[in-house]
Amino acid sequence: MIPLSVAEIAVLTGGTVHSGQGALNGPVLNGPVLNGPVVTGPVVTGPVVTGPVVTGPVVTDSREAVAGALFAALPGERVDGHDYAAVAAGKGAVAVLAARPLPEIGVPVIVVPDVVTALGLLARGVLDRLPGVIVVGITGSSGKTSTKDLTAQVVEHLGATVAPAGSLNNEIGLPLTVLRADQSTRYLVLEMSARGIGHIAYLCGIAPPKISAVLNVGRAHAGEFGSIEAVAKAKGELVEPLPSAADGGVAILNADDPNVAAMAARTSARVVTFSVAPVVGESVVGESVARDSVARDSVVGDSARPADVRAADISLDDLGRASFVLIIGGSRADVTLRLHGAHHVANALAAAAVASELGMGAADIAAALSGATARSKKRMELHETPDGIIVVNDAYNANPDSTRAAIEALAQISGHGQRRRGFAVLGYMAELGEIETESHVEAGRQAARSGATAVIAVGDGAAPVLDGARATAGWHGEAIAVPHPRAAVQALRDRLRPGDVVLVKASKAAGLWEVADGLLAEVDQ
């Protein structure tokens, strides 16, 4: 973060600075905050108490505090950050952002009405002091984190880039990421999530994007949104605040998703499209498997309206890694991804579109994509045990669309059961509302159609998976119900042999990465 005094932070967050003796002398430091959709506030007048300067990071975990840090005391479901402020101060934090005075900790406390809101205000204030930073926003029902990682790894070749580790994509994670920017930063690549209407608009108020990429509109969080139309409305909030085309705003839209393509009408920015759909007359050699995985429901793919950024000649190797020809305008370049799963082709095209808009050439983009790795853990991570068992850990999160993509990767790696025996270990997919049972049943059908030797459902919530598998005509595999991840590990150990492949997939709350960890206990990760 850029260095800021305690007084400056108080002004930006609308807070009051307290020491061990109460509020410091001088006025209550209520801030000139943001003119815009997030919040507005009064401007301070009179003498200002500066206090110490925050030169380190902003942290919410006291264990991560270092000299010069600002500790944000967040309330939590299990613990209250205020109880750990003294620990953070002891590790070198020079100030605390809190919802109440903490006279006992020995460092200034900036008291604000709401710490989460204050984080957003502080992040916007810092970003406003870095006018040269270009913000790239990425959203979608699935693929956000992988696309963010790909985009960051490509854009890094153009200049200093800040992007979140993992899925820091909400009202806490996004400002923490923004607060990592400093005077050297050229690009902020941000992932933006939504669990309701207005969430992405709020995040855009903290970090207004110049380039926005919308990947897809799917059934993630269907129980909270209620309909695909509501999901589309929420995701489209990412393109609405973009600058106009004349001012350099760019909306990057997936032309293969009708709900995303329709967002062109919601922005005054220039629209750039990407697509995996074949163009009439273009070579499609070797693409049948990959196209089936990545281009269902395509609305682009005719020679009259090809997308701006496309993939041709898609093929997959025995580990599900895609190769394709990247086409950007009249330029073509070969890409061989190191990521597993055909669905990463569309993610790579979105990343390529961003980089192209920032001035990178097709050949350089292709080289960067080919060198990119899976930076975020538990997302199509592929490991091999000493005896040759492949474990695909995709257990960070799940929804019907991402589960389908993961099962298709299992099918490719196992050769639909002809090259390797496949085991699908599936857990509960959360927040699906009325489509919960149907979605789990369909996941079971997909696993059976992949040629899986066994389908293992972990926990009561995943039980309908086995109904779908058993009802699949022609499937003769084993349907196994287990109560928890440890039981799944034991069931696998009783059945696995060298050369088998195991997919582990579920929503985060299911904790199914414990299955992968158990199988890989002897592997140095």
GROMACS .gro file of C-alpha atoms in nm, residues 204-498:
model
  295
  204CYS     CA    1  -1.707  -0.132  -0.900
  205GLY     CA    2  -1.759   0.169  -0.674
  206ILE     CA    3  -1.443   0.067  -0.488
  207ALA     CA    4  -1.239  -0.012  -0.800
  208PRO     CA    5  -1.396   0.133  -1.117
  209PRO     CA    6  -1.285  -0.083  -1.409
  210LYS     CA    7  -1.162   0.043  -1.742
  211ILE     CA    8  -1.182  -0.305  -1.893
  212SER     CA    9  -1.448  -0.557  -1.786
  213ALA     CA   10  -1.472  -0.921  -1.891
  214VAL     CA   11  -1.789  -1.127  -1.839
  215LEU     CA   12  -1.732  -1.500  -1.889
  216ASN     CA   13  -2.072  -1.666  -1.856
  217VAL     CA   14  -2.407  -1.667  -1.682
  218GLY     CA   15  -2.482  -1.999  -1.518
  219ARG     CA   16  -2.659  -2.164  -1.229
  220ALA     CA   17  -2.414  -2.083  -0.949
  221HIS     CA   18  -2.598  -1.939  -0.647
  222ALA     CA   19  -2.930  -2.014  -0.817
  223GLY     CA   20  -3.091  -2.047  -0.476
  224GLU     CA   21  -2.998  -1.690  -0.390
  225PHE     CA   22  -3.068  -1.525  -0.725
  226GLY     CA   23  -3.383  -1.719  -0.808
  227SER     CA   24  -3.341  -1.716  -1.187
  228ILE     CA   25  -3.087  -1.703  -1.467
  229GLU     CA   26  -3.226  -1.360  -1.557
  230ALA     CA   27  -3.138  -1.232  -1.211
  231VAL     CA   28  -2.787  -1.377  -1.242
  232ALA     CA   29  -2.745  -1.198  -1.576
  233LYS     CA   30  -2.867  -0.872  -1.425
  234ALA     CA   31  -2.610  -0.899  -1.144
  235LYS     CA   32  -2.316  -1.000  -1.366
  236GLY     CA   33  -2.396  -0.721  -1.612
  237GLU     CA   34  -2.331  -0.464  -1.341
  238LEU     CA   35  -1.965  -0.505  -1.431
  239VAL     CA   36  -2.007  -0.339  -1.773
  240GLU     CA   37  -2.247  -0.061  -1.673
  241PRO     CA   38  -1.996   0.173  -1.500
  242LEU     CA   39  -1.731   0.142  -1.772
  243PRO     CA   40  -1.608   0.461  -1.937
  244SER     CA   41  -1.750   0.529  -2.280
  245ALA     CA   42  -1.576   0.400  -2.589
  246ALA     CA   43  -1.447   0.751  -2.651
  247ASP     CA   44  -1.289   0.748  -2.304
  248GLY     CA   45  -1.127   0.407  -2.348
  249GLY     CA   46  -1.379   0.176  -2.179
  250VAL     CA   47  -1.387  -0.183  -2.307
  251ALA     CA   48  -1.643  -0.456  -2.236
  252ILE     CA   49  -1.514  -0.806  -2.318
  253LEU     CA   50  -1.809  -1.041  -2.364
  254ASN     CA   51  -1.845  -1.414  -2.430
  255ALA     CA   52  -2.030  -1.428  -2.760
  256ASP     CA   53  -2.113  -1.796  -2.702
  257ASP     CA   54  -2.341  -1.712  -2.408
  258PRO     CA   55  -2.660  -1.527  -2.513
  259ASN     CA   56  -2.706  -1.375  -2.168
  260VAL     CA   57  -2.354  -1.232  -2.179
  261ALA     CA   58  -2.373  -1.117  -2.540
  262ALA     CA   59  -2.689  -0.922  -2.454
  263MET     CA   60  -2.490  -0.711  -2.207
  264ALA     CA   61  -2.357  -0.509  -2.500
  265ALA     CA   62  -2.675  -0.305  -2.473
  266ARG     CA   63  -2.596  -0.214  -2.113
  267THR     CA   64  -2.271  -0.025  -2.172
  268SER     CA   65  -2.141   0.272  -2.367
  269ALA     CA   66  -1.795   0.112  -2.376
  270ARG     CA   67  -1.651  -0.050  -2.686
  271VAL     CA   68  -1.752  -0.416  -2.703
  272VAL     CA   69  -1.497  -0.689  -2.780
  273THR     CA   70  -1.622  -1.047  -2.813
  274PHE     CA   71  -1.454  -1.384  -2.772
  275SER     CA   72  -1.574  -1.726  -2.887
  276VAL     CA   73  -1.470  -2.088  -2.914
  277ALA     CA   74  -1.736  -2.157  -3.178
  278PRO     CA   75  -1.607  -2.256  -3.523
  279VAL     CA   76  -1.641  -2.013  -3.810
  280VAL     CA   77  -1.783  -2.150  -4.134
  281GLY     CA   78  -1.498  -2.259  -4.358
  282GLU     CA   79  -1.240  -2.261  -4.081
  283SER     CA   80  -1.043  -2.574  -4.002
  284VAL     CA   81  -1.201  -2.789  -3.730
  285VAL     CA   82  -0.960  -3.084  -3.744
  286GLY     CA   83  -0.931  -3.254  -3.406
  287GLU     CA   84  -1.189  -3.032  -3.242
  288SER     CA   85  -1.485  -3.262  -3.187
  289VAL     CA   86  -1.420  -3.344  -2.822
  290ALA     CA   87  -1.308  -2.997  -2.725
  291ARG     CA   88  -1.584  -2.817  -2.910
  292ASP     CA   89  -1.847  -3.030  -2.742
  293SER     CA   90  -1.701  -2.929  -2.406
  294VAL     CA   91  -1.662  -2.558  -2.458
  295ALA     CA   92  -1.910  -2.440  -2.720
  296ARG     CA   93  -2.258  -2.560  -2.634
  297ASP     CA   94  -2.538  -2.313  -2.702
  298SER     CA   95  -2.313  -2.101  -2.921
  299VAL     CA   96  -2.471  -1.790  -3.067
  300VAL     CA   97  -2.165  -1.691  -3.269
  301GLY     CA   98  -1.982  -1.896  -3.525
  302ASP     CA   99  -2.094  -1.783  -3.866
  303SER     CA  100  -1.862  -1.617  -4.113
  304ALA     CA  101  -2.074  -1.302  -4.117
  305ARG     CA  102  -2.009  -1.216  -3.752
  306PRO     CA  103  -1.698  -1.386  -3.618
  307ALA     CA  104  -1.591  -1.289  -3.270
  308ASP     CA  105  -1.296  -1.055  -3.224
  309VAL     CA  106  -1.090  -1.314  -3.035
  310ARG     CA  107  -1.130  -1.679  -3.131
  311ALA     CA  108  -0.983  -2.028  -3.104
  312ALA     CA  109  -0.940  -2.266  -3.397
  313ASP     CA  110  -0.805  -2.621  -3.428
  314ILE     CA  111  -0.877  -2.706  -3.064
  315SER     CA  112  -0.744  -3.042  -2.945
  316LEU     CA  113  -0.686  -3.205  -2.607
  317ASP     CA  114  -0.401  -3.428  -2.498
  318ASP     CA  115  -0.432  -3.733  -2.274
  319LEU     CA  116  -0.429  -3.514  -1.961
  320GLY     CA  117  -0.702  -3.283  -2.090
  321ARG     CA  118  -0.469  -2.995  -2.179
  322ALA     CA  119  -0.586  -2.788  -2.474
  323SER     CA  120  -0.391  -2.674  -2.776
  324PHE     CA  121  -0.542  -2.429  -3.023
  325VAL     CA  122  -0.474  -2.149  -3.266
  326LEU     CA  123  -0.539  -1.808  -3.110
  327ILE     CA  124  -0.695  -1.567  -3.359
  328ILE     CA  125  -0.705  -1.195  -3.282
  329GLY     CA  126  -0.817  -0.995  -3.580
  330GLY     CA  127  -0.585  -1.097  -3.862
  331SER     CA  128  -0.317  -1.243  -3.634
  332ARG     CA  129  -0.280  -1.611  -3.549
  333ALA     CA  130  -0.056  -1.784  -3.293
  334ASP     CA  131  -0.033  -2.133  -3.145
  335VAL     CA  132  -0.123  -2.191  -2.780
  336THR     CA  133  -0.064  -2.502  -2.570
  337LEU     CA  134  -0.217  -2.462  -2.224
  338ARG     CA  135  -0.070  -2.623  -1.914
  339LEU     CA  136  -0.411  -2.621  -1.745
  340HIS     CA  137  -0.636  -2.926  -1.745
  341GLY     CA  138  -0.984  -2.914  -1.898
  342ALA     CA  139  -1.131  -2.794  -2.226
  343HIS     CA  140  -1.322  -2.519  -2.045
  344HIS     CA  141  -0.994  -2.331  -2.003
  345VAL     CA  142  -0.994  -2.244  -2.372
  346ALA     CA  143  -1.270  -1.987  -2.320
  347ASN     CA  144  -1.093  -1.858  -2.009
  348ALA     CA  145  -0.773  -1.817  -2.210
  349LEU     CA  146  -0.957  -1.626  -2.483
  350ALA     CA  147  -1.094  -1.380  -2.228
  351ALA     CA  148  -0.744  -1.327  -2.092
  352ALA     CA  149  -0.613  -1.284  -2.447
  353ALA     CA  150  -0.878  -1.023  -2.521
  354VAL     CA  151  -0.777  -0.821  -2.215
  355ALA     CA  152  -0.408  -0.835  -2.305
  356SER     CA  153  -0.479  -0.742  -2.666
  357GLU     CA  154  -0.671  -0.433  -2.554
  358LEU     CA  155  -0.371  -0.336  -2.343
  359GLY     CA  156  -0.149  -0.345  -2.650
  360MET     CA  157   0.005  -0.692  -2.641
  361GLY     CA  158   0.053  -0.878  -2.971
  362ALA     CA  159  -0.098  -1.218  -3.049
  363ALA     CA  160   0.237  -1.402  -3.052
  364ASP     CA  161   0.336  -1.263  -2.712
  365ILE     CA  162  -0.007  -1.340  -2.570
  366ALA     CA  163   0.011  -1.698  -2.698
  367ALA     CA  164   0.356  -1.747  -2.545
  368ALA     CA  165   0.239  -1.610  -2.209
  369LEU     CA  166  -0.073  -1.827  -2.209
  370SER     CA  167   0.134  -2.135  -2.293
  371GLY     CA  168   0.358  -2.067  -1.993
  372ALA     CA  169   0.079  -1.990  -1.748
  373THR     CA  170   0.019  -2.224  -1.454
  374ALA     CA  171  -0.265  -2.287  -1.209
  375ARG     CA  172  -0.181  -2.031  -0.941
  376SER     CA  173  -0.487  -2.088  -0.722
  377LYS     CA  174  -0.505  -2.411  -0.528
  378LYS     CA  175  -0.777  -2.677  -0.545
  379ARG     CA  176  -0.888  -2.577  -0.895
  380MET     CA  177  -0.823  -2.857  -1.144
  381GLU     CA  178  -0.494  -2.931  -0.969
  382LEU     CA  179  -0.348  -3.250  -1.108
  383HIS     CA  180  -0.106  -3.458  -0.902
  384GLU     CA  181   0.030  -3.809  -0.943
  385THR     CA  182   0.105  -4.048  -0.660
  386PRO     CA  183   0.428  -4.254  -0.655
  387ASP     CA  184   0.237  -4.555  -0.787
  388GLY     CA  185   0.090  -4.367  -1.082
  389ILE     CA  186  -0.257  -4.271  -0.960
  390ILE     CA  187  -0.368  -3.932  -1.094
  391VAL     CA  188  -0.562  -3.713  -0.853
  392VAL     CA  189  -0.753  -3.413  -0.990
  393ASN     CA  190  -0.830  -3.179  -0.701
  394ASP     CA  191  -1.109  -2.941  -0.806
  395ALA     CA  192  -1.263  -2.921  -0.460
  396TYR     CA  193  -1.244  -2.548  -0.390
  397ASN     CA  194  -1.598  -2.488  -0.510
  398ALA     CA  195  -1.867  -2.628  -0.736
  399ASN     CA  196  -2.181  -2.544  -0.927
  400PRO     CA  197  -2.361  -2.743  -1.199
  401ASP     CA  198  -2.161  -2.588  -1.482
  402SER     CA  199  -1.817  -2.619  -1.325
  403THR     CA  200  -1.898  -2.975  -1.216
  404ARG     CA  201  -1.991  -3.067  -1.573
  405ALA     CA  202  -1.661  -2.920  -1.696
  406ALA     CA  203  -1.463  -3.115  -1.434
  407ILE     CA  204  -1.638  -3.442  -1.521
  408GLU     CA  205  -1.565  -3.383  -1.889
  409ALA     CA  206  -1.198  -3.343  -1.798
  410LEU     CA  207  -1.217  -3.673  -1.609
  411ALA     CA  208  -1.364  -3.835  -1.920
  412GLN     CA  209  -1.082  -3.697  -2.136
  413ILE     CA  210  -0.805  -3.806  -1.898
  414SER     CA  211  -0.951  -4.154  -1.850
  415GLY     CA  212  -1.039  -4.194  -2.217
  416HIS     CA  213  -1.402  -4.250  -2.109
  417GLY     CA  214  -1.276  -4.544  -1.905
  418GLN     CA  215  -1.089  -4.705  -2.194
  419ARG     CA  216  -0.742  -4.569  -2.116
  420ARG     CA  217  -0.763  -4.543  -1.738
  421ARG     CA  218  -1.020  -4.630  -1.474
  422GLY     CA  219  -1.194  -4.316  -1.357
  423PHE     CA  220  -1.336  -4.243  -1.011
  424ALA     CA  221  -1.568  -3.945  -0.960
  425VAL     CA  222  -1.580  -3.831  -0.597
  426LEU     CA  223  -1.860  -3.575  -0.577
  427GLY     CA  224  -1.989  -3.375  -0.283
  428TYR     CA  225  -2.265  -3.128  -0.215
  429MET     CA  226  -2.315  -2.828  -0.443
  430ALA     CA  227  -2.445  -2.543  -0.226
  431GLU     CA  228  -2.685  -2.253  -0.283
  432LEU     CA  229  -2.884  -2.411  -0.567
  433GLY     CA  230  -3.231  -2.364  -0.425
  434GLU     CA  231  -3.509  -2.534  -0.623
  435ILE     CA  232  -3.267  -2.694  -0.871
  436GLU     CA  233  -3.058  -2.862  -0.599
  437THR     CA  234  -3.186  -3.219  -0.635
  438GLU     CA  235  -3.206  -3.204  -1.014
  439SER     CA  236  -2.851  -3.068  -1.037
  440HIS     CA  237  -2.704  -3.343  -0.822
  441VAL     CA  238  -2.890  -3.610  -1.015
  442GLU     CA  239  -2.757  -3.467  -1.341
  443ALA     CA  240  -2.403  -3.465  -1.203
  444GLY     CA  241  -2.442  -3.837  -1.133
  445ARG     CA  242  -2.561  -3.897  -1.490
  446GLN     CA  243  -2.264  -3.705  -1.627
  447ALA     CA  244  -2.022  -3.904  -1.412
  448ALA     CA  245  -2.172  -4.231  -1.533
  449ARG     CA  246  -2.158  -4.118  -1.896
  450SER     CA  247  -1.792  -4.031  -1.851
  451GLY     CA  248  -1.726  -4.403  -1.814
  452ALA     CA  249  -1.640  -4.381  -1.445
  453THR     CA  250  -1.559  -4.709  -1.278
  454ALA     CA  251  -1.713  -4.575  -0.958
  455VAL     CA  252  -1.912  -4.272  -0.849
  456ILE     CA  253  -1.866  -4.183  -0.482
  457ALA     CA  254  -2.112  -3.942  -0.321
  458VAL     CA  255  -1.982  -3.782  -0.002
  459GLY     CA  256  -2.238  -3.673   0.257
  460ASP     CA  257  -2.618  -3.674   0.264
  461GLY     CA  258  -2.644  -3.363   0.047
  462ALA     CA  259  -2.476  -3.543  -0.241
  463ALA     CA  260  -2.692  -3.856  -0.221
  464PRO     CA  261  -2.898  -3.771  -0.535
  465VAL     CA  262  -2.575  -3.801  -0.735
  466LEU     CA  263  -2.601  -4.177  -0.700
  467ASP     CA  264  -2.964  -4.176  -0.815
  468GLY     CA  265  -2.851  -4.014  -1.138
  469ALA     CA  266  -2.562  -4.254  -1.188
  470ARG     CA  267  -2.769  -4.566  -1.122
  471ALA     CA  268  -3.040  -4.451  -1.362
  472THR     CA  269  -2.796  -4.406  -1.652
  473ALA     CA  270  -2.858  -4.669  -1.917
  474GLY     CA  271  -2.557  -4.886  -1.993
  475TRP     CA  272  -2.354  -4.784  -1.691
  476HIS     CA  273  -2.224  -5.079  -1.489
  477GLY     CA  274  -2.000  -4.899  -1.245
  478GLU     CA  275  -2.014  -4.892  -0.867
  479ALA     CA  276  -2.228  -4.634  -0.682
  480ILE     CA  277  -2.088  -4.570  -0.335
  481ALA     CA  278  -2.226  -4.351  -0.056
  482VAL     CA  279  -1.992  -4.239   0.221
  483PRO     CA  280  -2.063  -4.003   0.514
  484HIS     CA  281  -1.749  -3.788   0.510
  485PRO     CA  282  -1.416  -3.729   0.330
  486ARG     CA  283  -1.221  -3.973   0.548
  487ALA     CA  284  -1.456  -4.252   0.449
  488ALA     CA  285  -1.413  -4.156   0.084
  489VAL     CA  286  -1.036  -4.187   0.120
  490GLN     CA  287  -1.075  -4.535   0.266
  491ALA     CA  288  -1.319  -4.642  -0.006
  492LEU     CA  289  -1.072  -4.529  -0.270
  493ARG     CA  290  -0.775  -4.695  -0.108
  494ASP     CA  291  -0.969  -5.023  -0.111
  495ARG     CA  292  -1.025  -4.994  -0.488
  496LEU     CA  293  -0.749  -4.791  -0.655
  497ARG     CA  294  -0.467  -4.942  -0.853
  498PRO     CA  295  -0.180  -4.787  -1.049
   0.00000   0.00000   0.00000
